[in-house]
Short mmCIF file of C-alpha atoms in Angstrom, two decimals:
data_model
loop_
_atom_site.label_atom_id
_atom_site.label_comp_id
_atom_site.label_asym_id
_atom_site.label_seq_id
_atom_site.Cartn_x
_atom_site.Cartn_y
_atom_site.Cartn_z
CA MET A 452 15.17 -1.36 -28.12
CA SER A 453 14.41 2.46 -26.87
CA LEU A 454 11.73 2.84 -24.31
CA ARG A 455 9.54 4.63 -26.50
CA LEU A 456 9.59 1.48 -28.93
CA TYR A 457 8.85 -0.86 -26.07
CA ALA A 458 5.90 1.20 -24.88
CA ALA A 459 4.45 1.30 -28.48
CA ARG A 460 4.73 -2.47 -28.60
CA ASN A 461 3.20 -3.05 -25.26
CA ALA A 462 0.58 -0.21 -25.34
CA GLY A 463 -3.08 -1.02 -24.51
CA GLY A 464 -2.95 -3.69 -21.94
CA PRO A 465 -0.85 -5.65 -19.16
CA GLY A 466 2.70 -4.29 -19.37
CA ALA A 467 2.06 -0.84 -20.86
CA ILE A 468 4.27 1.90 -19.65
CA TYR A 469 4.05 5.48 -19.66
CA VAL A 470 6.79 7.01 -21.88
CA GLY A 471 5.06 10.54 -22.78
CA ASP A 472 1.68 9.09 -23.87
CA LEU A 473 -0.95 8.16 -21.57
CA ARG A 474 -3.16 6.83 -23.92
CA GLN A 475 -0.90 3.84 -24.22
CA LEU A 476 -1.80 2.86 -20.48
CA ALA A 477 -5.52 2.25 -21.17
CA GLY A 478 -6.47 -1.22 -21.92
CA PRO A 479 -7.34 -4.68 -19.98
CA ALA A 480 -5.98 -5.64 -16.64
CA PRO A 481 -4.10 -8.88 -16.27
CA SER A 482 -7.14 -10.26 -15.00
CA TYR A 483 -10.87 -9.21 -14.89
CA ASN A 484 -11.19 -8.40 -11.32
CA LEU A 485 -8.16 -6.25 -11.01
CA ALA A 486 -9.70 -2.98 -12.75
CA ASP A 487 -13.21 -1.75 -13.42
CA THR A 488 -16.45 -3.80 -13.92
CA ASP A 489 -15.43 -4.64 -17.57
CA GLY A 490 -11.79 -5.68 -16.50
CA TYR A 491 -10.47 -2.38 -18.05
CA VAL A 492 -8.22 0.62 -17.02
CA PRO A 493 -9.99 3.59 -18.40
CA LEU A 494 -7.99 6.55 -19.79
CA HIS A 495 -10.08 9.22 -17.86
CA ALA A 496 -9.06 7.29 -14.76
CA ILE A 497 -5.46 7.30 -15.91
CA GLU A 498 -5.43 11.17 -16.75
CA GLN A 499 -6.86 11.99 -13.21
CA HIS A 500 -3.68 10.28 -11.85
CA ARG A 501 -1.08 11.72 -14.27
CA TRP A 502 1.18 12.54 -11.28
CA ILE A 503 1.87 8.69 -10.62
CA PHE A 504 3.31 8.24 -14.24
CA GLU A 505 5.19 11.49 -14.16
CA SER A 506 6.68 10.95 -10.72
CA GLU A 507 10.38 10.48 -9.90
CA TYR A 508 9.65 7.01 -8.53
CA TYR A 509 7.81 5.76 -11.76
CA ARG A 510 10.98 6.80 -13.83
CA SER A 511 13.10 4.99 -11.24
CA LEU A 512 10.94 1.88 -11.86
CA LEU A 513 11.39 2.10 -15.60
CA GLN A 514 15.24 2.05 -14.98
CA LYS A 515 14.97 -0.80 -12.60
CA ALA A 516 13.08 -2.95 -15.09
CA ASN A 517 15.70 -2.54 -17.48
CA LEU A 518 13.26 -2.77 -20.40
CA ASP A 519 15.74 -1.38 -23.07
CA ASP A 520 18.54 -3.86 -22.30
CA PRO A 521 16.92 -6.78 -20.43
CA THR A 522 19.47 -9.22 -18.57
CA PRO A 523 20.00 -12.52 -20.69
CA LEU A 524 19.26 -15.82 -19.35
CA THR A 525 22.34 -17.99 -19.04
CA SER A 526 21.37 -20.48 -16.29
CA VAL A 527 20.43 -23.93 -17.65
CA GLY A 528 18.71 -26.78 -15.85
CA GLU A 529 17.70 -24.72 -12.75
CA ARG A 530 14.52 -25.85 -10.90
CA ILE A 531 13.94 -23.34 -8.09
CA THR A 532 10.60 -22.75 -6.57
CA ILE A 533 10.10 -19.83 -4.10
CA LEU A 534 7.05 -19.96 -1.94
CA HIS A 535 5.81 -16.54 -1.36
CA ALA A 536 3.45 -15.51 1.81
CA CYS A 537 0.77 -12.92 0.95
CA ILE A 538 -1.10 -11.16 3.44
CA ASN A 539 -4.41 -12.48 1.88
CA ARG A 540 -5.33 -13.77 -1.48
CA ALA A 541 -8.07 -11.27 -1.75
CA LEU A 542 -5.77 -8.37 -1.79
CA LEU A 543 -4.35 -6.84 -5.33
CA PRO A 544 -0.60 -7.59 -4.54
CA CYS A 545 -1.47 -11.36 -4.12
CA GLN A 546 -3.66 -11.50 -7.24
CA LEU A 547 -1.14 -9.56 -9.26
CA ILE A 548 1.90 -11.86 -8.22
CA GLU A 549 -0.38 -14.84 -9.18
CA THR A 550 -1.73 -13.39 -12.63
CA TYR A 551 1.37 -11.33 -13.68
CA LEU A 552 4.77 -11.57 -11.83
CA ALA A 553 4.86 -15.35 -11.58
CA PRO A 554 3.82 -16.45 -14.93
CA ASN A 555 6.14 -13.64 -16.40
CA LEU A 556 9.02 -14.86 -14.25
CA GLU A 557 8.64 -18.47 -15.32
CA ASP A 558 8.03 -17.78 -18.98
CA ARG A 559 11.14 -15.43 -19.12
CA THR A 560 13.34 -18.06 -17.03
CA ASP A 561 12.34 -21.28 -19.09
CA GLY A 562 10.65 -22.38 -15.94
CA GLN A 563 13.93 -22.38 -13.96
CA LEU A 564 12.58 -19.84 -11.47
CA ARG A 565 8.88 -19.91 -10.15
CA ILE A 566 7.02 -18.19 -7.46
CA ARG A 567 4.12 -19.93 -5.89
CA ALA A 568 1.86 -17.60 -3.81
CA SER A 569 0.33 -18.71 -0.52
CA SER A 570 -1.36 -16.53 2.26
CA PHE A 571 -1.07 -15.76 5.92
CA PRO A 572 -4.29 -17.40 6.52
CA GLU A 573 -3.38 -20.61 5.01
CA LEU A 574 -0.04 -20.74 6.50
CA GLY A 575 -1.38 -20.13 9.92
CA ILE A 576 0.75 -16.52 10.01
CA ALA A 577 -0.86 -13.96 12.39
CA GLY A 578 1.81 -11.16 10.75
CA PRO A 579 3.70 -9.78 13.63
CA ASP A 580 6.35 -12.70 13.46
CA THR A 581 6.86 -12.04 9.59
CA LEU A 582 10.40 -10.66 10.30
CA GLN A 583 11.58 -13.59 12.16
CA LEU A 584 10.02 -16.08 9.73
CA VAL A 585 11.67 -14.58 6.75
CA SER A 586 15.07 -14.20 8.87
CA ASN A 587 15.21 -17.92 9.83
CA GLY A 588 14.15 -19.15 6.50
CA THR A 589 10.58 -20.63 7.59
CA LEU A 590 9.52 -18.49 4.73
CA ASP A 591 11.20 -18.11 1.30
CA MET A 592 9.60 -14.85 0.59
CA ALA A 593 6.83 -12.68 2.22
CA ASN A 594 4.87 -9.44 2.02
CA VAL A 595 6.37 -7.39 5.10
CA TYR A 596 3.57 -5.11 6.14
CA SER A 597 4.55 -2.24 8.43
CA GLY A 598 1.37 -2.44 10.64
CA TYR A 599 2.26 -6.23 11.64
CA ILE A 600 5.90 -5.57 12.54
CA LEU A 601 5.94 -2.49 14.33
CA GLY A 602 6.65 -4.18 17.70
CA GLU A 603 10.03 -5.24 16.26
CA LEU A 604 10.50 -2.31 13.72
CA PRO A 605 8.49 0.96 14.65
CA ILE A 606 10.61 3.12 12.14
CA SER A 607 8.45 1.05 9.39
CA GLU A 608 5.42 2.90 10.65
CA VAL A 609 6.61 6.12 9.17
CA HIS A 610 4.68 5.58 5.92
CA SER A 611 1.45 4.58 7.48
CA LEU A 612 0.68 7.23 10.12
CA TRP A 613 -2.85 7.46 9.47
CA GLY A 614 -4.84 10.80 9.21
CA LEU A 615 -1.81 13.04 7.75
CA TYR A 616 -2.50 12.91 4.12
CA PRO A 617 -5.05 15.04 2.43
CA ASP A 618 -4.77 13.15 -1.00
CA GLN A 619 -3.32 10.23 -2.66
CA GLN A 620 -0.72 12.37 -4.53
CA THR A 621 0.74 13.54 -1.32
CA ALA A 622 0.65 10.27 0.30
CA PHE A 623 2.44 8.41 -2.61
CA GLU A 624 5.17 11.20 -3.07
CA SER A 625 6.06 10.96 0.61
CA ASN A 626 6.13 7.46 0.92
CA THR A 627 8.11 6.79 -2.20
CA LYS A 628 10.90 9.16 -0.65
CA THR A 629 11.28 6.94 2.50
CA LEU A 630 11.69 3.58 0.64
CA PRO A 631 15.33 3.51 0.38
CA ILE A 632 15.98 3.66 4.11
CA LEU A 633 13.13 1.44 4.98
CA ASP A 634 14.36 -1.19 2.39
CA SER A 635 17.85 -0.98 4.18
CA VAL A 636 16.04 -1.39 7.45
CA LEU A 637 14.20 -4.57 6.31
CA THR A 638 17.47 -6.14 5.03
CA GLU A 639 18.95 -5.62 8.27
CA ALA A 640 16.01 -6.93 10.35
CA THR A 641 15.74 -10.05 8.22
CA SER A 642 19.54 -10.91 8.52
CA GLY A 643 20.14 -10.01 4.81
CA GLY A 644 16.92 -10.55 3.17
CA VAL A 645 16.75 -9.02 -0.20
CA VAL A 646 13.83 -6.38 -0.91
CA VAL A 647 13.08 -7.64 -4.56
CA ASN A 648 10.19 -5.18 -5.05
CA HIS A 649 7.31 -3.31 -3.54
CA ASN A 650 3.60 -4.18 -3.42
CA TRP A 651 1.52 -1.05 -3.96
CA PHE A 652 -1.82 -0.90 -2.38
CA ALA A 653 -2.68 1.28 -5.00
CA GLY A 654 -5.37 3.61 -4.30
CA ASP A 655 -6.47 1.47 -1.33
CA ASP A 656 -8.03 4.06 0.71
CA GLN A 657 -9.38 2.90 4.18
CA PHE A 658 -13.05 2.84 4.73
CA ILE A 659 -14.93 2.25 8.14
CA PHE A 660 -17.70 -0.31 7.29
CA SER A 661 -20.20 0.13 10.02
CA SER A 662 -23.56 -0.32 11.41
CA HIS A 663 -24.38 3.04 11.48
CA SER A 664 -23.65 6.39 9.59
CA LEU A 665 -20.50 8.78 10.74
CA ARG A 666 -21.79 12.10 9.80
CA ASN A 667 -20.07 13.95 12.55
CA VAL A 668 -17.35 13.46 15.16
CA THR A 669 -19.85 12.60 17.92
CA ASP A 670 -20.84 9.48 15.82
CA PHE A 671 -17.53 7.91 16.53
CA ARG A 672 -18.06 7.77 20.19
CA GLY A 673 -17.88 4.43 21.76
CA LEU A 674 -17.77 2.78 18.15
CA LYS A 675 -16.14 -0.87 18.80
CA THR A 676 -13.89 -0.70 15.54
CA ARG A 677 -11.41 -3.36 14.16
CA THR A 678 -8.29 -2.16 13.04
CA HIS A 679 -5.14 -3.73 11.68
CA ALA A 680 -2.34 -1.62 12.89
CA ALA A 681 -1.27 0.16 15.90
CA ALA A 682 -1.07 3.56 14.29
CA LEU A 683 -4.66 2.95 12.98
CA SER A 684 -5.91 2.13 16.32
CA ASP A 685 -4.42 5.66 17.70
CA TRP A 686 -6.33 7.39 14.90
CA VAL A 687 -9.53 5.43 15.78
CA ASN A 688 -9.25 6.28 19.56
CA GLY A 689 -8.31 9.89 18.46
CA MET A 690 -11.61 9.93 17.00
CA GLY A 691 -13.46 8.98 20.01
CA ALA A 692 -14.04 5.38 19.13
CA GLU A 693 -12.74 2.19 20.43
CA ALA A 694 -10.06 0.36 18.65
CA HIS A 695 -9.56 -3.49 18.68
CA PHE A 696 -7.35 -5.81 16.55
CA VAL A 697 -8.98 -8.70 14.89
CA ALA A 698 -7.42 -10.82 12.30
CA PHE A 699 -8.80 -10.10 8.76
CA ALA A 700 -10.44 -13.40 8.27
CA GLU A 701 -12.32 -12.99 11.51
CA VAL A 702 -13.86 -9.68 10.78
CA TYR A 703 -17.15 -10.74 9.11
CA THR A 704 -18.19 -12.93 11.96
CA SER A 705 -17.44 -10.36 14.53
CA LEU A 706 -19.58 -7.82 12.74
CA GLU A 707 -22.16 -10.35 12.23
CA ARG A 708 -22.44 -11.20 15.89
CA GLY A 709 -22.16 -7.71 16.98
CA PHE A 710 -18.72 -8.06 18.75
CA MET A 711 -17.63 -5.37 16.69
CA ASP A 712 -19.49 -2.06 15.37
CA ALA A 713 -17.35 -1.50 12.79
CA GLY A 714 -14.19 -2.65 10.52
CA ILE A 715 -11.52 -0.80 8.74
CA THR A 716 -9.87 -1.83 5.38
CA GLY A 717 -9.85 -0.81 1.78
CA ALA A 718 -13.06 -0.89 -0.06
CA ARG A 719 -12.09 -3.66 -2.27
CA PRO A 720 -10.87 -5.92 0.27
CA GLY A 721 -13.82 -5.20 2.57
CA HIS A 722 -15.96 -6.18 -0.54
CA GLY A 723 -14.03 -9.15 -1.30
CA GLN A 724 -14.70 -10.38 2.19
CA ARG A 725 -18.58 -9.35 1.79
CA TRP A 726 -18.51 -7.21 4.81
CA TYR A 727 -21.44 -5.50 2.93
CA GLU A 728 -23.65 -8.19 4.12
CA VAL A 729 -23.33 -7.50 7.83
CA VAL A 730 -23.17 -3.63 8.09
CA ASP A 731 -25.06 -1.01 6.27
CA TYR A 732 -22.67 1.86 5.88
CA LEU A 733 -19.20 2.76 4.13
CA ASN A 734 -17.78 5.66 5.70
CA GLY A 735 -14.56 7.61 4.60
CA PRO A 736 -12.09 7.74 3.20
CA LEU A 737 -8.91 7.85 5.03
CA ILE A 738 -6.28 8.64 2.51
CA SER A 739 -3.80 5.50 1.90
CA PHE A 740 -1.27 5.03 -0.77
CA PHE A 741 1.66 2.94 0.62
CA GLY A 742 3.95 0.38 -0.43
CA THR A 743 5.27 -2.81 1.27
CA GLY A 744 8.21 -4.84 0.67
CA ASN A 745 8.43 -8.37 -0.92
CA VAL A 746 11.35 -9.74 0.89
CA VAL A 747 13.31 -12.92 0.00
CA ASN A 748 15.41 -14.83 2.93
CA ALA A 749 19.07 -14.33 2.42
CA ASP A 750 19.77 -18.07 2.08
CA VAL A 751 17.32 -18.57 -0.68
CA TRP A 752 18.55 -15.66 -2.42
CA SER A 753 22.05 -16.88 -2.31
CA GLN A 754 21.02 -20.17 -3.96
CA ILE A 755 19.83 -18.17 -6.98
CA PRO A 756 22.22 -17.92 -10.04
CA PRO A 757 23.19 -14.18 -10.53
CA ASP A 758 21.32 -14.04 -14.05
CA LEU A 759 17.98 -15.31 -12.32
CA GLN A 760 18.54 -12.94 -9.39
CA GLN A 761 18.63 -9.92 -11.78
CA ILE A 762 15.94 -11.10 -13.81
CA LEU A 763 13.64 -11.72 -10.56
CA ILE A 764 14.64 -8.02 -9.77
CA GLU A 765 13.45 -6.64 -13.32
CA GLU A 766 10.46 -8.68 -13.44
CA GLY A 767 9.48 -7.31 -9.77
CA ALA A 768 9.85 -3.73 -11.20
CA LYS A 769 7.89 -4.48 -14.09
CA SER A 770 4.98 -5.90 -11.48
CA GLU A 771 5.19 -2.55 -9.92
CA LEU A 772 4.72 -0.55 -12.96
CA GLU A 773 1.73 -2.85 -13.72
CA GLN A 774 0.32 -2.24 -10.22
CA LEU A 775 0.77 1.82 -10.79
CA ARG A 776 -0.98 1.36 -13.87
CA LEU A 777 -3.98 -0.35 -12.21
CA ALA A 778 -3.96 2.21 -9.31
CA PRO A 779 -6.40 4.89 -10.95
CA VAL A 780 -9.31 2.43 -10.75
CA GLN A 781 -8.80 0.92 -7.35
CA ASN A 782 -10.87 3.07 -5.24
CA MET A 783 -13.21 3.70 -7.92
CA ILE A 784 -14.40 0.12 -8.69
CA GLY A 785 -13.92 -0.74 -4.80
CA LEU A 786 -16.37 1.71 -3.88
CA GLN A 787 -18.71 1.14 -6.79
CA ASN A 788 -18.78 -2.56 -5.80
CA ASN A 789 -19.95 -2.04 -2.34
CA LEU A 790 -22.55 0.40 -3.63
CA ASP A 791 -23.93 -2.02 -6.14
CA ALA A 792 -24.04 -4.53 -3.24
CA GLY A 793 -26.45 -2.18 -1.42
CA ILE A 794 -24.38 -0.39 1.33
CA GLY A 795 -24.60 3.16 1.54
CA PHE A 796 -21.60 5.63 1.53
CA ILE A 797 -21.01 8.41 3.67
CA GLN A 798 -18.26 10.74 2.82
CA PHE A 799 -16.39 12.22 5.60
CA SER A 800 -17.53 15.77 6.38
CA PRO A 801 -15.07 19.03 6.83
CA GLU A 802 -15.40 18.63 10.46
CA ILE A 803 -14.39 15.04 10.35
CA LYS A 804 -11.16 15.71 8.26
CA ARG A 805 -10.14 18.68 10.51
CA HIS A 806 -10.74 16.63 13.64
CA SER A 807 -8.86 13.65 11.89
CA PHE A 808 -5.61 15.77 11.15
CA ASN A 809 -5.70 18.25 14.02
CA GLU A 810 -6.61 15.77 16.98
CA ALA A 811 -6.47 12.05 15.88
CA ALA A 812 -3.24 12.48 13.65
CA MET A 813 -1.36 15.16 15.62
CA ASN A 814 -2.29 14.28 19.23
CA HIS A 815 -2.69 10.48 18.96
CA VAL A 816 -1.18 8.96 15.77
CA ILE A 817 2.37 10.69 15.76
CA PRO A 818 2.57 10.53 19.75
CA GLY A 819 1.92 6.95 19.81
CA TRP A 820 4.58 6.32 17.13
CA LEU A 821 6.96 8.24 19.25
CA ARG A 822 6.31 6.22 22.27
CA ARG A 823 6.86 3.03 20.32
CA LEU A 824 10.05 4.37 19.00
CA GLY A 825 10.95 5.50 22.71
CA TYR A 826 11.71 8.77 21.40
CA PRO A 827 13.40 10.99 22.39
CA GLY A 828 16.09 8.82 23.70
CA ARG A 829 15.60 6.26 20.80
CA GLY A 830 14.38 6.49 17.29
CA ASP A 831 16.53 9.27 16.05
CA GLU A 832 16.69 7.60 12.66
CA ALA A 833 12.90 7.33 12.38
CA VAL A 834 12.17 11.10 13.35
CA ASP A 835 14.91 12.25 10.88
CA LEU A 836 13.21 10.25 8.22
CA PHE A 837 9.71 11.85 9.15
CA ASN A 838 11.33 15.29 9.17
CA ALA A 839 13.14 14.63 5.79
CA HIS A 840 10.30 12.87 3.74
CA VAL A 841 6.90 13.02 5.64
CA GLY A 842 6.63 16.45 7.46
CA PRO A 843 7.51 18.69 4.53
CA TYR A 844 4.57 17.06 2.60
CA VAL A 845 1.89 17.70 5.45
CA GLY A 846 3.31 20.60 7.28
CA LEU A 847 4.56 19.15 10.46
CA ARG A 848 7.92 18.51 12.19
CA ILE A 849 8.87 16.64 15.22
CA THR A 850 10.99 18.60 17.67
CA PRO A 851 14.04 17.14 19.49
CA GLY A 852 11.88 17.12 22.56
CA GLY A 853 9.08 15.18 20.94
CA ALA A 854 6.46 17.85 20.38
CA VAL A 855 4.57 18.02 17.10
CA ALA A 856 5.22 21.56 15.48
CA THR A 857 3.23 22.88 12.36
CA THR A 858 5.24 24.57 9.54
CA PRO A 859 4.54 25.43 6.04
CA ILE A 860 4.30 22.83 3.52
CA THR A 861 7.39 22.73 1.33
CA GLU A 862 7.18 19.82 -0.87
CA GLY A 863 4.43 17.84 -2.96
CA PRO A 864 1.16 19.24 -4.59
CA HIS A 865 0.55 21.90 -1.66
CA THR A 866 3.68 23.53 -1.28
CA PHE A 867 3.66 26.98 0.39
CA LYS A 868 0.47 26.21 2.04
CA THR A 869 -0.44 25.15 5.37
CA MET A 870 -2.42 22.16 6.24
CA GLN A 871 -5.10 24.26 7.64
CA GLN A 872 -5.47 26.14 4.36
CA VAL A 873 -5.54 22.77 2.55
CA LEU A 874 -8.33 21.42 4.79
CA ALA A 875 -10.25 24.67 4.20
CA GLU A 876 -10.09 24.07 0.38
#
């Protein structure tokens, strides 16, 4: 069956793909709460994000999913259950595993291969030990987030260096280019673990939920702010605020009792945790569009028959395609949900955006990452990755001595400009 025929047969709902006609992508989400207030992915949102579906990465997923020649099921009588550890059930990737990937996989394998989702809070996992737990088999499969594992694997931060990206298209195109190397690094760090697919925190820009509005740079001074990653802490400190790590499940209480003045997360996760009840303002956004790996323990993987392994990879790619179909509405509905709950929205001013890039990102985020790498002296592979697939999109280059130099942008939607020109637009 050709891809065009597949697209026509699956148009207008979960499983829809883009092969030349964006209209086929519009339609219901796999579950009501994964799209707009009607559970729908509207065409106008898809059209505004055409670049996702015309990207090289999207085309690679179509090939990986093997939609026109799916792997036949040959195994009989297998009963394999993989327990997957999500970061939090409130987040899009976990919800999509439960509502889309897991049922599709079970149906396609006649129940022989099943995924059952749990979460870090339910399992008592903080996050920084994820690599070890996957490596030694304590976890069958886990969502490995760079913000949690930077102590062991600082190269993974290359796609979450906050404050660098002016828009989601730039972030997405840059981050997808880093994935092949980051996947190989994850495999090595988990003693042969297999990166089955990626979770796209699609459109999940970061917002500052705070007790007062942030209208200019001086409003950041002394703001006790919850963060979830070292690079994000560097950004917060670079803005003049005070960064503190607080577990996601504990942020509500910290804000309610005044231990924290602010917390940073995506609009949808923050709404899901009802942060709007304990703060007055939503400030931002800090642009984000990155993927994390779902990694299966090597021994668990080796016990899966080859046909079921390939089917899992194909279904994982189909799940990524569906996440990207949902991406256009993620920020829109997350922000709207918070507004409907009564919170005030303060969009970052041009002054804040300039300070974010010129001061926080260049003088705090990147230097902090280089220190964690031990660069110069160590971390050459990570710096090479930055210079090859991040710097060209944002007009920066890390020198052999560890300085951050500005250069013209040579890749992405702002090619031939400087970042100062982009910020001035």
